[in-house]
CSV table of C-alpha atoms in Angstrom, one decimal:
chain,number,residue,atom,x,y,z
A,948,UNK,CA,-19.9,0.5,6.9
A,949,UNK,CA,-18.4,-1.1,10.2
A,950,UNK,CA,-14.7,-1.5,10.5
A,951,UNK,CA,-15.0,-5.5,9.8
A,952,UNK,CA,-17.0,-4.7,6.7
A,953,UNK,CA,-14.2,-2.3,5.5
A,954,UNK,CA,-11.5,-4.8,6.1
A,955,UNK,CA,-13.3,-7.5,4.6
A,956,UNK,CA,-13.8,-5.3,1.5
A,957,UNK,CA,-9.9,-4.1,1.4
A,958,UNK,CA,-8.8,-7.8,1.6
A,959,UNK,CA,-11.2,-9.0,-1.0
A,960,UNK,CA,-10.2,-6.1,-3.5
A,961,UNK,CA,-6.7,-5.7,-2.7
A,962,UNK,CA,-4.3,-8.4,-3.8
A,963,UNK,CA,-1.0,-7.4,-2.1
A,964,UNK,CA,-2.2,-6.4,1.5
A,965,UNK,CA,-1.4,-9.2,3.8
A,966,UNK,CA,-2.2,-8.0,6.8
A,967,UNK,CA,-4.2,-4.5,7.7
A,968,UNK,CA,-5.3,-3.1,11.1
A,969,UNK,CA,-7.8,0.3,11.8
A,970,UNK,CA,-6.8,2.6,14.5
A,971,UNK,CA,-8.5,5.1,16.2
A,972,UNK,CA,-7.7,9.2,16.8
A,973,UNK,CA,-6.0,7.7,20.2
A,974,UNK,CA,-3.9,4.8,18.6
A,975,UNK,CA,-6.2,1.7,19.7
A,976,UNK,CA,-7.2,-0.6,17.7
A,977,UNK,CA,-10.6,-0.5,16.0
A,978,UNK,CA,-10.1,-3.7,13.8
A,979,UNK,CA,-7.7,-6.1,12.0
A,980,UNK,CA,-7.7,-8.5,9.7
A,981,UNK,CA,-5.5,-10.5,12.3
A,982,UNK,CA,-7.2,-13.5,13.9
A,983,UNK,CA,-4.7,-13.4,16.9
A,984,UNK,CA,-5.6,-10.0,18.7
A,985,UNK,CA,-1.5,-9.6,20.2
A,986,UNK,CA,-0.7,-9.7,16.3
A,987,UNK,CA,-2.8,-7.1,15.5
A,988,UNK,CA,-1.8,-5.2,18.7
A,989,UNK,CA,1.8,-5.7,17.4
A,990,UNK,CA,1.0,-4.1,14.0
A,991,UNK,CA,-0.5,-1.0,15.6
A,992,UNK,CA,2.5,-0.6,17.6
A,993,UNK,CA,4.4,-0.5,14.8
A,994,UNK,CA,2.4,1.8,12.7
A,995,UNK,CA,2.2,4.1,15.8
A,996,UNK,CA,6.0,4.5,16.1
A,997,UNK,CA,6.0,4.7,12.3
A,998,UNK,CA,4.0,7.9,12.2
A,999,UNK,CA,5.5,9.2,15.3
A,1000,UNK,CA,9.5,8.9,13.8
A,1001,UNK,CA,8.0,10.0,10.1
A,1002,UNK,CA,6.5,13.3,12.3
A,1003,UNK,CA,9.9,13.2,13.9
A,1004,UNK,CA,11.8,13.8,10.6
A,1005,UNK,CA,10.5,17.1,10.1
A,1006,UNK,CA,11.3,19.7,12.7
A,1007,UNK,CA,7.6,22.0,12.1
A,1008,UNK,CA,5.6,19.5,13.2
A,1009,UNK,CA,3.1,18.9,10.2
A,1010,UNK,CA,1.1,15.8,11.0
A,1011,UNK,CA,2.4,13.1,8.5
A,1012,UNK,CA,-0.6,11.5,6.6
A,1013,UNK,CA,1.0,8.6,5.1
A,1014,UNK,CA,4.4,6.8,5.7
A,1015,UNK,CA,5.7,4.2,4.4
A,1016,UNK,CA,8.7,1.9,4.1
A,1017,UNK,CA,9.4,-0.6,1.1
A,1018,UNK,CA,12.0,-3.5,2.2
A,1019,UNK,CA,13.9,-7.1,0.7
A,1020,UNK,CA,11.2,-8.7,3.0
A,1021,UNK,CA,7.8,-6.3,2.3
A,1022,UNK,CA,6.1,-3.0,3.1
A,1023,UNK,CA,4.9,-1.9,5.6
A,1024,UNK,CA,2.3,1.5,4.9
A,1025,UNK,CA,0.5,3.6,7.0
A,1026,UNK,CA,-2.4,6.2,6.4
A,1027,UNK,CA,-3.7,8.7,8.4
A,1028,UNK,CA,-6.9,10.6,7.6
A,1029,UNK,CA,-9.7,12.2,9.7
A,1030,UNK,CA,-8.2,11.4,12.7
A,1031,UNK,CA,-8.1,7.4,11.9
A,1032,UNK,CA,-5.3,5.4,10.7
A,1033,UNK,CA,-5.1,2.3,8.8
A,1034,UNK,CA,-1.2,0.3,8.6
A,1035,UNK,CA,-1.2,-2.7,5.9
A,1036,UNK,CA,2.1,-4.7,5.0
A,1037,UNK,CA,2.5,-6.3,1.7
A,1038,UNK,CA,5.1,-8.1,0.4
A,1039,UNK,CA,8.0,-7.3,-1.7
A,1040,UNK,CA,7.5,-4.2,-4.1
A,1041,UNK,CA,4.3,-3.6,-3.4
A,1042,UNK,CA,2.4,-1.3,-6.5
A,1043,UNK,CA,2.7,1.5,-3.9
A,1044,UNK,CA,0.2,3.7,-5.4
A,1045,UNK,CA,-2.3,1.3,-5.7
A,1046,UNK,CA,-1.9,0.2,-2.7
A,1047,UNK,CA,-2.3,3.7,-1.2
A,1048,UNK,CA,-5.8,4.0,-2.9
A,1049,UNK,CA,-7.1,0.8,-1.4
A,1050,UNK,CA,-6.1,2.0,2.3
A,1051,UNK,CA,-7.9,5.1,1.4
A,1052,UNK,CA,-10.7,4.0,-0.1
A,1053,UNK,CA,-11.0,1.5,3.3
A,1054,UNK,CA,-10.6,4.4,5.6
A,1055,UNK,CA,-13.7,6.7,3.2
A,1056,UNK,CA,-15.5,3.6,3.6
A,1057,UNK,CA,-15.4,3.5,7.1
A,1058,UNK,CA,-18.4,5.5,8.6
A,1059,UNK,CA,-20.3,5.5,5.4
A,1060,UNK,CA,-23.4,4.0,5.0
A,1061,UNK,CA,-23.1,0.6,3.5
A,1062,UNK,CA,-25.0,1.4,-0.3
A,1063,UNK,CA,-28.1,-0.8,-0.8
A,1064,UNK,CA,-27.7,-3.3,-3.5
A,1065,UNK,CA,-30.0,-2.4,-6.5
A,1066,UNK,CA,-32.4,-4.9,-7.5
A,1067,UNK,CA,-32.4,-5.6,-10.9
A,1068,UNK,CA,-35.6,-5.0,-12.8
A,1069,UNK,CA,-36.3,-6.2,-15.9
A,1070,UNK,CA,-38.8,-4.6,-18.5
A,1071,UNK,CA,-41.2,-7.3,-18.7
A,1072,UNK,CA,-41.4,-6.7,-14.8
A,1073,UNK,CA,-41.9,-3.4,-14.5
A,1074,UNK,CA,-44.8,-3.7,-17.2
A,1075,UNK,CA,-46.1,-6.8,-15.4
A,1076,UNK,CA,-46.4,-4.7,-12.3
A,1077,UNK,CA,-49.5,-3.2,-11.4
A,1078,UNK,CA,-50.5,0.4,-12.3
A,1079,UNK,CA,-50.6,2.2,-9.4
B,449,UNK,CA,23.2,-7.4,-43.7
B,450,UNK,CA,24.7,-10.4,-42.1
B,451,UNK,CA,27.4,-7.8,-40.0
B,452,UNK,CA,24.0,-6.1,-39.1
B,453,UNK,CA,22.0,-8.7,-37.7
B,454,UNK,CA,25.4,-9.7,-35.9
B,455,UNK,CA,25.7,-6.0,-34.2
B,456,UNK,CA,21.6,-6.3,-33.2
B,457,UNK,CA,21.7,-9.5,-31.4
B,458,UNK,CA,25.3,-8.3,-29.6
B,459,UNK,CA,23.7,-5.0,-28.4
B,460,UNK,CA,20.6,-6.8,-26.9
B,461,UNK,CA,22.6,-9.0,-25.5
B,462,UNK,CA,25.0,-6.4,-23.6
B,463,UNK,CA,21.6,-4.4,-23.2
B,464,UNK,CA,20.3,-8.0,-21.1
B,465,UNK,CA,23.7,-8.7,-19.8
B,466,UNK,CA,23.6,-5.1,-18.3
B,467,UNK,CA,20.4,-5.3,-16.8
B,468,UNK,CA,21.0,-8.9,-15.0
B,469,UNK,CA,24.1,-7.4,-13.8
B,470,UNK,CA,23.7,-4.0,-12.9
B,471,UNK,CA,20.1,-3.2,-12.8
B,472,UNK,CA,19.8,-5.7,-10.1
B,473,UNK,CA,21.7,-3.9,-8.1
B,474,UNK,CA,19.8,-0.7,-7.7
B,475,UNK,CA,18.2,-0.3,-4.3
B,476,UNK,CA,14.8,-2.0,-3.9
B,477,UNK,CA,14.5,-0.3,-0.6
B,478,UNK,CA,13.4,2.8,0.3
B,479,UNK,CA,10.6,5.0,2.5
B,480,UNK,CA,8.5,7.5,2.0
B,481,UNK,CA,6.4,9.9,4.3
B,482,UNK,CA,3.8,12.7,3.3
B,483,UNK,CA,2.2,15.2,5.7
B,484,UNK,CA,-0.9,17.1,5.6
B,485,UNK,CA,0.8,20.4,4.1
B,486,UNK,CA,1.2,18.7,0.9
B,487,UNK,CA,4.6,18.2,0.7
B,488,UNK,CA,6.7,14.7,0.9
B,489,UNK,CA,9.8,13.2,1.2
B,490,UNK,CA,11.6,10.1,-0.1
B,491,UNK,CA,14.3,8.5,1.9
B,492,UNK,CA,17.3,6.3,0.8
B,493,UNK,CA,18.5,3.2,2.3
B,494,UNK,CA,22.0,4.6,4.3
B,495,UNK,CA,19.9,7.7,5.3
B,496,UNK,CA,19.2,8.2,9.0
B,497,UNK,CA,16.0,8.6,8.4
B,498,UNK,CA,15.7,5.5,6.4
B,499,UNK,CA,17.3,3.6,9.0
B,500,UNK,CA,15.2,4.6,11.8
B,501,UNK,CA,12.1,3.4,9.8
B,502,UNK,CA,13.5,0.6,8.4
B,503,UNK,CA,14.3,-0.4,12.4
B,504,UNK,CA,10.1,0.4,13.2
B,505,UNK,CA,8.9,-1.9,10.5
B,506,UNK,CA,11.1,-4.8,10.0
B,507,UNK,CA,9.8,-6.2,13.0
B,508,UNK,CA,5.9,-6.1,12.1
B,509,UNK,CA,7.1,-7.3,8.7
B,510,UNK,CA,8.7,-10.3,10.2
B,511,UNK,CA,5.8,-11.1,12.4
């Protein structure tokens, strides 16, 4: 599944992202759900610094995985995994949890072959068919 | 069983009185961060921490 494919699939099943953008092991962007490409570029920023003052916070140095920041105005979260990053806000109190799963499903999607719908067979078909 | 019903309906409302009044005024804010060792932290509007986060994403949340 390509990054558009992903997004498209996080935004149908997710009801409280607003706004998600896909960056890469270096920090650029991959995608966004942003028509305006400085929006989206704004967003990444943002979820860059984000990781970098969460990594900040603790003095070992573990790479942070997911940060995330619930305000009066909305949330802003951002997942790391496998060397890509996805940052979504919501609005106010977001069901963080569930949103959590929904960036992480979007990022295990990403990379994966898109599955083949299954064609629905019926009996009377199959026993229509020809013997082979 | 009058006096009863009487005591019910004045401890829900002090129980919804309470709640409107004070519960409201619990924080709503407040960040998190997780890193790959497993472990997490939760930060409290006030912190340091808090407000250096908070100053990162208000901007992309006002956008």
């Amino acid at each position: 599944m390509d990054v558009a494919q992903a997004l498209g699939r996080l935004m149908q099943d997710s009801s409280q992202v607003e706004r998600a953008v896909v960056l890469d092991a270096d920090g650029s962007v991959l995608g966004s759900t942003l028509d305006n490409a400085a929006a989206g570029e704004l967003l990444a920023e943002a979820a860059r610094e984000l990781l970098a003052a969460a990594g900040e916070l603790r003095p070992s140095g573990d790479e942070v995985t997911r940060a995330e920041v619930e305000l009066s105005e909305g949330a802003l979260f951002v997942l790391r995994e496998g060397g890509r990053a996805i940052a979504a806000t919501t609005g106010p109190k977001p069901t963080a949890g569930l949103v959590a799963y929904d960036l992480r499903t979007c990022l295990h999607g990403l990379g994966e072959p898109e599955k083949p719908k299954r064609k629905r067979t019926t009996r009377k078909a199959k026993e229509e068919a020809p013997d082979r | 069983m009058r006096r009863l019903f009487r005591l019910v309906v004045l401890a829900a409302l002090a129980v919804w009185a309470w709640r409107l009044l004070i519960g409201r005024r619990e924080p709503q804010e407040r960040a998190g961060v997780s890193y790959a060792d497993g472990s997490s932290l939760v930060l409290e509007p006030g912190s340091p921490g808090f407000e250096r986060l908070a100053a990162v994403a208000r901007p992309a949340l006002r956008q």
